XYZ file of C-alpha atoms in Angstrom:
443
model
C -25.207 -0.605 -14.116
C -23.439 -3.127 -16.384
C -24.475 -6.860 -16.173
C -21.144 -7.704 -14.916
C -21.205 -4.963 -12.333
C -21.221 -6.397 -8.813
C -21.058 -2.790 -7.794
C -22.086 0.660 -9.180
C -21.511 4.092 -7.173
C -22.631 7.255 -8.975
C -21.674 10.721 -8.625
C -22.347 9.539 -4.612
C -21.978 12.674 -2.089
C -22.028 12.457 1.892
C -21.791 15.077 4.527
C -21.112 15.647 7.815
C -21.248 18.725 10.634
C -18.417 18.857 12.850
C -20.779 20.013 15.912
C -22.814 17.040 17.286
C -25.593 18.902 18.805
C -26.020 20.954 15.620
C -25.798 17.613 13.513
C -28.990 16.148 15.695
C -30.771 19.771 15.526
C -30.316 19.254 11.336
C -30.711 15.417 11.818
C -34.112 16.512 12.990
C -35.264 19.447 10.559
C -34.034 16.687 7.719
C -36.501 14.062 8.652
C -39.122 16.546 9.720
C -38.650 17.760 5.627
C -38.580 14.282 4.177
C -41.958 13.907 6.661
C -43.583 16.389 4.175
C -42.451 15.063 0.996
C -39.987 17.265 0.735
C -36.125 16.401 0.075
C -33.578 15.427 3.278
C -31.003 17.146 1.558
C -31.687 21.348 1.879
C -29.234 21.603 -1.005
C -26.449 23.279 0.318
C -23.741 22.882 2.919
C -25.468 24.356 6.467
C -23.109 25.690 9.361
C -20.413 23.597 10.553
C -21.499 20.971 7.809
C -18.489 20.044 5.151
C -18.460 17.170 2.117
C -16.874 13.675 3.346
C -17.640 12.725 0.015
C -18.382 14.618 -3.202
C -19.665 13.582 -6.144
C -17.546 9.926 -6.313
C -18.086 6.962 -9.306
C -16.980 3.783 -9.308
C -18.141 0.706 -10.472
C -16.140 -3.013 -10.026
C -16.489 -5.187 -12.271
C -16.879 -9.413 -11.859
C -13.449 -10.764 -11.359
C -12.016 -7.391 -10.617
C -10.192 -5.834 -8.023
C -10.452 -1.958 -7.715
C -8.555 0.274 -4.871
C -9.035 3.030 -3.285
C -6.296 5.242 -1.692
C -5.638 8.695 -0.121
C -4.679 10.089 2.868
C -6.238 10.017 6.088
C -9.487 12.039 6.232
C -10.248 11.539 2.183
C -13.658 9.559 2.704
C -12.099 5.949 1.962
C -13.366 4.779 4.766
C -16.718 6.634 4.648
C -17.252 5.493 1.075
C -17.314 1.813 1.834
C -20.088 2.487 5.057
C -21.810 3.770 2.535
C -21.741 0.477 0.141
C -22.267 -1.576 2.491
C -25.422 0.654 3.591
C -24.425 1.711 7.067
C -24.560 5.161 6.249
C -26.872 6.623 3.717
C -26.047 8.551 0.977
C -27.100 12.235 0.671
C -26.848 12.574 -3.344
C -26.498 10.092 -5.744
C -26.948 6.486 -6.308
C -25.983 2.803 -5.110
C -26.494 -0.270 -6.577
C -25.242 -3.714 -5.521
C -25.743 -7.067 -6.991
C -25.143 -9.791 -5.133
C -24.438 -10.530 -1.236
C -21.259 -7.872 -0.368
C -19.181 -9.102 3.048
C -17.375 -5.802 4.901
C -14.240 -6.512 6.768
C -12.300 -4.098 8.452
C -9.261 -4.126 11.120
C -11.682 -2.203 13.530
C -13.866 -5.490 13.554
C -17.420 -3.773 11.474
C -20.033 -5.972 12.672
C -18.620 -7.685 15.748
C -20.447 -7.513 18.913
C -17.629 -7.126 21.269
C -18.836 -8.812 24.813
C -19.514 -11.574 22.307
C -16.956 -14.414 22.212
C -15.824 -14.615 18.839
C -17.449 -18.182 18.010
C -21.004 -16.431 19.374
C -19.863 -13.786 16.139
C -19.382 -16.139 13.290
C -22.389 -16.822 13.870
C -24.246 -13.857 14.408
C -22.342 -12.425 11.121
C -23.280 -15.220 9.097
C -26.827 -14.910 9.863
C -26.311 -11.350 8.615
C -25.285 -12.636 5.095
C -28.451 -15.235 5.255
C -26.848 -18.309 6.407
C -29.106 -20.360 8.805
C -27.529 -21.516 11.795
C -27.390 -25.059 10.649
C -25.238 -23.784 7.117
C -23.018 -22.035 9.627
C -22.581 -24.751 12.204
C -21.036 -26.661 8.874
C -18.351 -24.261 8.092
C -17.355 -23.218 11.850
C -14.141 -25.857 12.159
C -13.138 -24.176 8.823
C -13.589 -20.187 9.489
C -11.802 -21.196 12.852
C -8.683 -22.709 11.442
C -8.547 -20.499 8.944
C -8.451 -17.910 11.563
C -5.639 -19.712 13.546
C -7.667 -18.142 16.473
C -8.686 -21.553 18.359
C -7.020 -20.798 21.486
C -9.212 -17.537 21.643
C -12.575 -18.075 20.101
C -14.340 -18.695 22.755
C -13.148 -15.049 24.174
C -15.319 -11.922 24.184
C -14.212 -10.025 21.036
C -13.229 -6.921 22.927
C -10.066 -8.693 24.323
C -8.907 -8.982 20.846
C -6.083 -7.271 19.490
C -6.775 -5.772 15.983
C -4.908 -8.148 14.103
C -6.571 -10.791 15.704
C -10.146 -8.967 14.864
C -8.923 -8.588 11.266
C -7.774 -12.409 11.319
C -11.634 -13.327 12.401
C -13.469 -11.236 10.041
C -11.537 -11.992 7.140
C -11.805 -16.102 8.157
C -15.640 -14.987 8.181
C -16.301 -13.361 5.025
C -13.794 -15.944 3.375
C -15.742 -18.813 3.923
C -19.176 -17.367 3.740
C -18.908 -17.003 -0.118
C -20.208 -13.778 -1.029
C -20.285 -11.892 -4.606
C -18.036 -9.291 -3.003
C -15.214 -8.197 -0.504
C -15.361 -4.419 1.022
C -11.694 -4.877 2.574
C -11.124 -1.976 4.804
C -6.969 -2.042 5.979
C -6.788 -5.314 7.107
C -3.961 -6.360 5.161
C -1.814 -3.717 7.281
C -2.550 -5.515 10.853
C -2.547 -9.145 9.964
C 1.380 -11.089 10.328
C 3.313 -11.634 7.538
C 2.229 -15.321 7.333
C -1.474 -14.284 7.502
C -1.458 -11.392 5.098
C -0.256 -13.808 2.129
C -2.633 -16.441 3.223
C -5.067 -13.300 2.591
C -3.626 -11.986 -0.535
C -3.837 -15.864 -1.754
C -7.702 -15.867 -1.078
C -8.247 -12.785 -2.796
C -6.313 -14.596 -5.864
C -8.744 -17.647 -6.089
C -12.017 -15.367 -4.663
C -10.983 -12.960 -7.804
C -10.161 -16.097 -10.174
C -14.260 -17.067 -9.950
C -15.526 -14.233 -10.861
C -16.038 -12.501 -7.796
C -15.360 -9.033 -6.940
C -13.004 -7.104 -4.869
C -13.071 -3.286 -3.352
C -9.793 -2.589 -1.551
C -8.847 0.362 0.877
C -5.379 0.224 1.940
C -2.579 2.278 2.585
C 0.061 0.039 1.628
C 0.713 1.286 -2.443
C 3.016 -1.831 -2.652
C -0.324 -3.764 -2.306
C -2.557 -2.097 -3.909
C -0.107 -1.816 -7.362
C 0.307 -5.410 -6.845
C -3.682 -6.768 -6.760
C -5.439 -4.243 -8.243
C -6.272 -3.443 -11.817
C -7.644 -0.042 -11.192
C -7.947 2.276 -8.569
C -9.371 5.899 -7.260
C -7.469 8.288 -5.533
C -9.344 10.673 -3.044
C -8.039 13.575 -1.345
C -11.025 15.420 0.498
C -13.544 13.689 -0.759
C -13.276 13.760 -4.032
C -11.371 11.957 -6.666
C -8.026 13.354 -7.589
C -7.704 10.472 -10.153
C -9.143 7.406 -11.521
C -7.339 4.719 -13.735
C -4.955 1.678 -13.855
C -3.452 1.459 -10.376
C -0.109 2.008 -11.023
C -0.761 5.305 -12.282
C -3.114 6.366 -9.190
C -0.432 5.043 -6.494
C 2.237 7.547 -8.667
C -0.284 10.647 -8.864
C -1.265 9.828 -5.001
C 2.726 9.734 -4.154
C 4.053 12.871 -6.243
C 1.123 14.463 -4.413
C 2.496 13.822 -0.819
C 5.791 14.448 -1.694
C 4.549 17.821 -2.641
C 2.389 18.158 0.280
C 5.280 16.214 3.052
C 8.523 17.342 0.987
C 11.409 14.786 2.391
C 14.729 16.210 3.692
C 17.403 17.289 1.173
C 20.696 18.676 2.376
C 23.022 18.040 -0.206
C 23.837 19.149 -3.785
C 22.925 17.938 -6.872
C 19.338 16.802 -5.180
C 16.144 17.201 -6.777
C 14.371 19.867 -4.711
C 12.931 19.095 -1.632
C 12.946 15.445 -3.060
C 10.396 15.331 -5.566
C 10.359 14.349 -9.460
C 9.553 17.112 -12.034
C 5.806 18.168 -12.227
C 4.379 15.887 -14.237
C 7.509 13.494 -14.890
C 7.336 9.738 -14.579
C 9.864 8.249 -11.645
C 11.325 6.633 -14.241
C 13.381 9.590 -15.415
C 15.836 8.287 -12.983
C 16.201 4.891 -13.253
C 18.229 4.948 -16.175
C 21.073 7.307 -14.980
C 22.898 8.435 -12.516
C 20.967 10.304 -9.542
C 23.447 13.390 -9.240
C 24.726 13.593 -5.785
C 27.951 15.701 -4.344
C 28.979 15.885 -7.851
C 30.837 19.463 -6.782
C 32.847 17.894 -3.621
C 36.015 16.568 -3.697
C 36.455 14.115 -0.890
C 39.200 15.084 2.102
C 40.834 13.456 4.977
C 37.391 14.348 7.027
C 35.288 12.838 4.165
C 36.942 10.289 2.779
C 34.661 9.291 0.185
C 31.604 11.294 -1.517
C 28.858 9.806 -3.810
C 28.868 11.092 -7.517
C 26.113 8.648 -8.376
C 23.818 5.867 -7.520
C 21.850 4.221 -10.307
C 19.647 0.302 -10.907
C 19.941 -0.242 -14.309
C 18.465 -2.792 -17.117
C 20.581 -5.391 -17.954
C 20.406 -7.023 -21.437
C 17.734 -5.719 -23.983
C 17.734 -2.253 -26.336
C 20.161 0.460 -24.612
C 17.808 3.150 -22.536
C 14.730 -0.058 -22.075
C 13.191 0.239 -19.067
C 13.397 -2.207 -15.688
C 11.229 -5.139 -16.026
C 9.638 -6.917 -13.125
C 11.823 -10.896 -13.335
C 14.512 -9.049 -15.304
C 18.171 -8.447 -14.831
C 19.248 -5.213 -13.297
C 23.386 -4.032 -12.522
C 22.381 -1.642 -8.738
C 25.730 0.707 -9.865
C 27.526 2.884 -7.175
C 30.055 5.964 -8.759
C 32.049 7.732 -5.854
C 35.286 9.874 -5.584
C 38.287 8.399 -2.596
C 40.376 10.442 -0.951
C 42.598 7.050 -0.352
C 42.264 3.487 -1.524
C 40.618 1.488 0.716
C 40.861 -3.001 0.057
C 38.419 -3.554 2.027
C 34.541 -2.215 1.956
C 30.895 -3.372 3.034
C 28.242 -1.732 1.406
C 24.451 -2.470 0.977
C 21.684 -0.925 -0.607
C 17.839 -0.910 0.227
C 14.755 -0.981 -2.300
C 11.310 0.151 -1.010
C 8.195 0.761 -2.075
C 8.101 4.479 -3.242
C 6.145 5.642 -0.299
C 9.121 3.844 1.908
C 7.091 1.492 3.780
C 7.907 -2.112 2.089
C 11.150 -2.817 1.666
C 13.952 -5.399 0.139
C 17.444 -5.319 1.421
C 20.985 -6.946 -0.055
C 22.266 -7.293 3.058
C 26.169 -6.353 3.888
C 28.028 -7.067 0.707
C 31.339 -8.277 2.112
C 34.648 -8.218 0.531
C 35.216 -11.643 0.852
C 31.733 -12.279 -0.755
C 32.443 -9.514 -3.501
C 35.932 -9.474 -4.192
C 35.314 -5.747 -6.070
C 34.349 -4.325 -2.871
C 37.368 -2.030 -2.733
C 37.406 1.704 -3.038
C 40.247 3.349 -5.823
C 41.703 6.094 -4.944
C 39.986 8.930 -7.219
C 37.160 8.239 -8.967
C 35.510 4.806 -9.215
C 32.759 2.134 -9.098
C 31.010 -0.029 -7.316
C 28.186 -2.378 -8.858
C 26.243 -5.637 -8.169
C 24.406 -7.392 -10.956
C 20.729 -8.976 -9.530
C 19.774 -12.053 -11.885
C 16.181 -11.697 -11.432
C 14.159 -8.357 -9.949
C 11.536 -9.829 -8.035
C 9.438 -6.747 -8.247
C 6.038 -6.243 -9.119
C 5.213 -2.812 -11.443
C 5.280 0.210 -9.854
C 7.220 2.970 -8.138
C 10.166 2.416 -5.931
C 13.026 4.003 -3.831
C 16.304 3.214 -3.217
C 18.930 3.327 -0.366
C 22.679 2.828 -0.675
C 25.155 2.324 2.312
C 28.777 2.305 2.447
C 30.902 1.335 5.546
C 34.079 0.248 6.731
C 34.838 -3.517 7.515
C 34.140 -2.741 11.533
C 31.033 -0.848 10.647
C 31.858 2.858 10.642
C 29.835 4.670 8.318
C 31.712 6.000 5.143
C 28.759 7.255 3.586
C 24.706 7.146 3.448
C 22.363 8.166 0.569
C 19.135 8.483 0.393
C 18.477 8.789 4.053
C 18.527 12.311 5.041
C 18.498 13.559 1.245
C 15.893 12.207 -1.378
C 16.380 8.303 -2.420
C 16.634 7.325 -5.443
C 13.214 6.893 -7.413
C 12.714 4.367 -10.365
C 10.191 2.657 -12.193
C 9.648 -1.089 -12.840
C 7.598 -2.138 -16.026
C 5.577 -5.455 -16.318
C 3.397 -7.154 -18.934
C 1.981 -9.766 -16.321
C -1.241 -9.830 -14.962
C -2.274 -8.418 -10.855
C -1.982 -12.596 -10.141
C 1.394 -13.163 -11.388
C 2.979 -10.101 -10.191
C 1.468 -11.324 -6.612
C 3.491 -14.878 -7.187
C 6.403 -12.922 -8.519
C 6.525 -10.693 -4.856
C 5.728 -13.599 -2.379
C 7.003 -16.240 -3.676
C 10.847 -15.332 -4.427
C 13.758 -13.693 -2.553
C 16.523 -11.696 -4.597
C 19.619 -12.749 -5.381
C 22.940 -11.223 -6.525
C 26.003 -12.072 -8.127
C 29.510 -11.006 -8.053
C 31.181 -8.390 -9.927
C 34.125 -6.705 -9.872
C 34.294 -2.709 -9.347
C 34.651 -1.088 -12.668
C-alpha cells in the first residue's frame, strides 16, 4: 500500500448463497475446514452461492475523495461492510491506516432502543474515545445534528434522514483518517446536505480521506476525483469521475432505453456507442424536422440546442461560462405573445435547474413568426459543475396551454460541460450561485 494510502482494497472477492439454511450448512463445513488448517474458501462457487463482489481494487489516497456507483445490487454497499470489517472478505486483501468512521442512511452502528445521546456515545467509544473526550464534544455533535429536540429519543423513532443527520454529526466531530459515506447525502434536507458537502470540503482540505457511495452522479462528478463503477460485482470501469458517471449512464440508457416517439430522435434515446454527450451540445438536436406544422399543431420543434458563447467557434461549454439555450421551430400562424421555459438536469434526470416561465413582457422576443424561426436566451454565467447533463424545453401559450414539449416523452437533449477547476471549486460554483438570464430578441 502507498504511504499516503489511507485505504488499499485488492483484487477483494465476497460471496453469498441465496438459501439461508444452505448458507449456515456451508457456514459450518467452512469453519469446520479452516478448523483443520485448511482454506474457508472451497474455491469455487457451491449451489445457490453467487459473487457479490469479484475481484475489486481500489485504493484512496490522503486528501482524496473516490466514488463508487452502480446500480442497485452491484456490491457498493457490500464493499464498504467489508472495509469497515463487518463482513469478511473471502479472497483478497484489506488494509487500512488510520481510524475509518462508517455512516450510512440506514444508521450502521446505532443501537436502536437507544436514545440517540446514549449512541454518540456508545459510537465514539467504538472509534476509542473515552467517555470523558466524548462528554467534551456532545453540545457540538448535537447542534451540528440540529437534532436537540429528539436526542434524548430511542433511535428507532427516527426517520432516516434524521439517522443520517446523527451519524454524520458523529463521525464529523470524532476526527477520523477516513469517511465510508454510504447514501446519506440522498436523505438529508437541502440545508443539511450542503452543510455535509461543506465538511467533506475542509475534512478533504487536511488531508483526510473520503470513500463515497451515492446514487446521485450530480454529486459524485462534483466531489470526487475518481471513481469505480460496479455492475454485478465487478468493476465496469475505473478512472476520473466524470468519465465513470458517463460509462455508468450510457450503460442504463442501454439497459432502461427512455421513450422516443418522434422523428429525427436518437434511438431509443441513447448517444452513439462509444460517443461523448457532447456530440450534441454544439448543434441542433434534430426533432420533427419532416413535419410541417397545421391548424391541429400549430407549432413543431426543428431544434433545441445550449451553445458556447464567446471563445473559438465549435469550443466546448465551460462550467462559469456564457451559453445562448437556442430554440428553432416552424408556425403555422404568428403568435405575439409566448411563455416558454426550459429545464437542465443532471444526465441521469434527478437534479435539476429551471428558467422559470420566460414571459413576453420579460423577453420582448418571445413571439412566434409565422414559418420558420427562433427563439433563444443568452445565460451570463453556467453555474454548472463538469459533467453530463439533459435538457428540457417548454413552449406554451400566455394562459398556459401547452404548444409544445421536448424532451419529455422523447429523449432530452444531452450535453457536456468542461471545467479546469478543482472537485472544491466546482462544489462553490453549484451551491453557492443561482442562474441568471438575459434578454434577447428571437432571431
Amino acid at each position: 500500500m502507498s504511504t499516503t494510502s489511507l485505504v488499499a482494497v485488492e483484487a477483494v472477492s465476497k460471496k453469498f448463497c441465496r438459501d439461508l439454511e444452505q448458507s449456515l450448512r456451508y457456514g459450518l463445513k467452512d469453519i469446520a475446514r479452516a478448523l483443520v488448517g485448511g482454506s474457508a474458501d472451497p474455491g469455487t462457487l457451491r449451489a445457490g452461492e453467487f459473487w457479490a463482489l469479484r475481484d475489486v481494487s481500489l485504493a484512496v489516497a490522503s486528501g482524496e475523495c473516490v466514488g463508487v456507483i452502480g446500480p442497485n445490487g452491484a456490491g457498493k454497499s457490500t464493499l464498504l461492510k467489508l472495509i469497515h470489517g463487518r463482513l469478511p472478505p473471502d479472497r483478497g486483501s484489506i488494509r487500512l491506516r488510520g481510524k475509518l468512521a462508517a455512516i450510512s442512511e440506514l444508521g450502521i452502528g446505532f443501537n436502536p432502543v437507544l436514545s440517540g445521546r446514549e449512541n454518540i456515545f456508545h459510537n465514539a467509544a467504538l472509534l476509542g474515545l473515552s467517555r470523558s473526550e466524548t462528554a467534551g464534544l456532545l453540545a457540538q455533535i448535537i447542534e451540528f445534528s440540529e437534532l436537540e429536540e429528539f436526542i434524548d429519543a430511542p433511535v428507532f423513532t427516527y426517520s432516516s434522514g434524521m439517522r443520517a443527520r446523527l451519524g454524520y454529526a458523529v463521525a464529523a466531530h470524532l476526527e477520523p483518517d477516513a469517511l465510508l459515506i454510504d447514501e446519506v447525502l440522498t436523505v438529508g434536507d437541502l440545508a443539511f446536505r450542503r452543510k455535509c458537502v461543506q465538511h467533506m470540503q475542509r475534512f478533504l482540505a487536511r488531508g483526510r480521506s473520503v470513500l463515497l457511495v451515492s446514487h446521485d452522479m450530480y454529486t459524485v462528478q462534483t466531489l470526487c476525483t475518481r471513481a469505480i463503477y460496479l455492475e454485478r460485482g465487478e468493476v465496469a470501469f475505473a478512472g476520473a469521475a466524470t468519465a465513470a458517471v458517463h460509462e455508468y449512464l450510457r450503460a442504463r440508457r442501454e439497459v432502461e432505453p427512455g421513450a422516443v416517439s418522434r422523428p429525427g430522435a436518437p434511438p431509443d434515446g441513447r448517444l452513439p456507442a462509444g460517443a461523448a454527450p457532447a456530440i450534441a451540445a454544439r448543434a441542433s438536436w434534430s426533432a420533427q424536422v419532416e413535419r410541417a406544422p397545421s391548424a391541429r399543431e400549430p407549432v413543431v420543434l426543428t431544434g433545441v440546442a445550449i451553445e458556447p458563447v464567446g471563445g473559438a467557434a465549435g469550443g466546448e461549454l465551460l462550467s462559469g461560462g456564457a451559453a445562448r439555450v437556442v430554440v428553432r421551430y416552424r408556425a403555422h400562424e404568428k403568435r405575439d405573445r409566448l411563455f416558454w421555459a426550459f429545464r437542465i438536469a443532471t444526465a441521469d434526470l434527478l437534479v435539476q435547474v429551471t428558467s422559470g416561465i420566460l414571459p413576453a413582457e420579460s423577453f420582448p422576443g418571445n413571439h412566434l413568426d409565422a414559418g420558420a424561426g427562433e427563439l433563444s436566451c443568452l445565460i451570463p454565467r453556467l453555474t454548472l459543475t463538469a459533467g453530463t447533463y439533459a435538457m428540457r424545453v417548454v413552449l406554451a401559450e400566455p394562459d398556459g396551454t401547452l404548444l409544445v414539449m421536448f424532451g419529455f416523452e422523447d429523449a432530452p437533449l444531452y450535453f457536456n460541460v468542461a471545467s479546469g477547476a478543482s472537485a472544491l471549486d466546482n462544489m462553490h460554483e453549484m451551491s453557492g450561485d443561482l442562474v441568471t438570464l438575459a434578454v434577447e430578441s428571437a432571431g
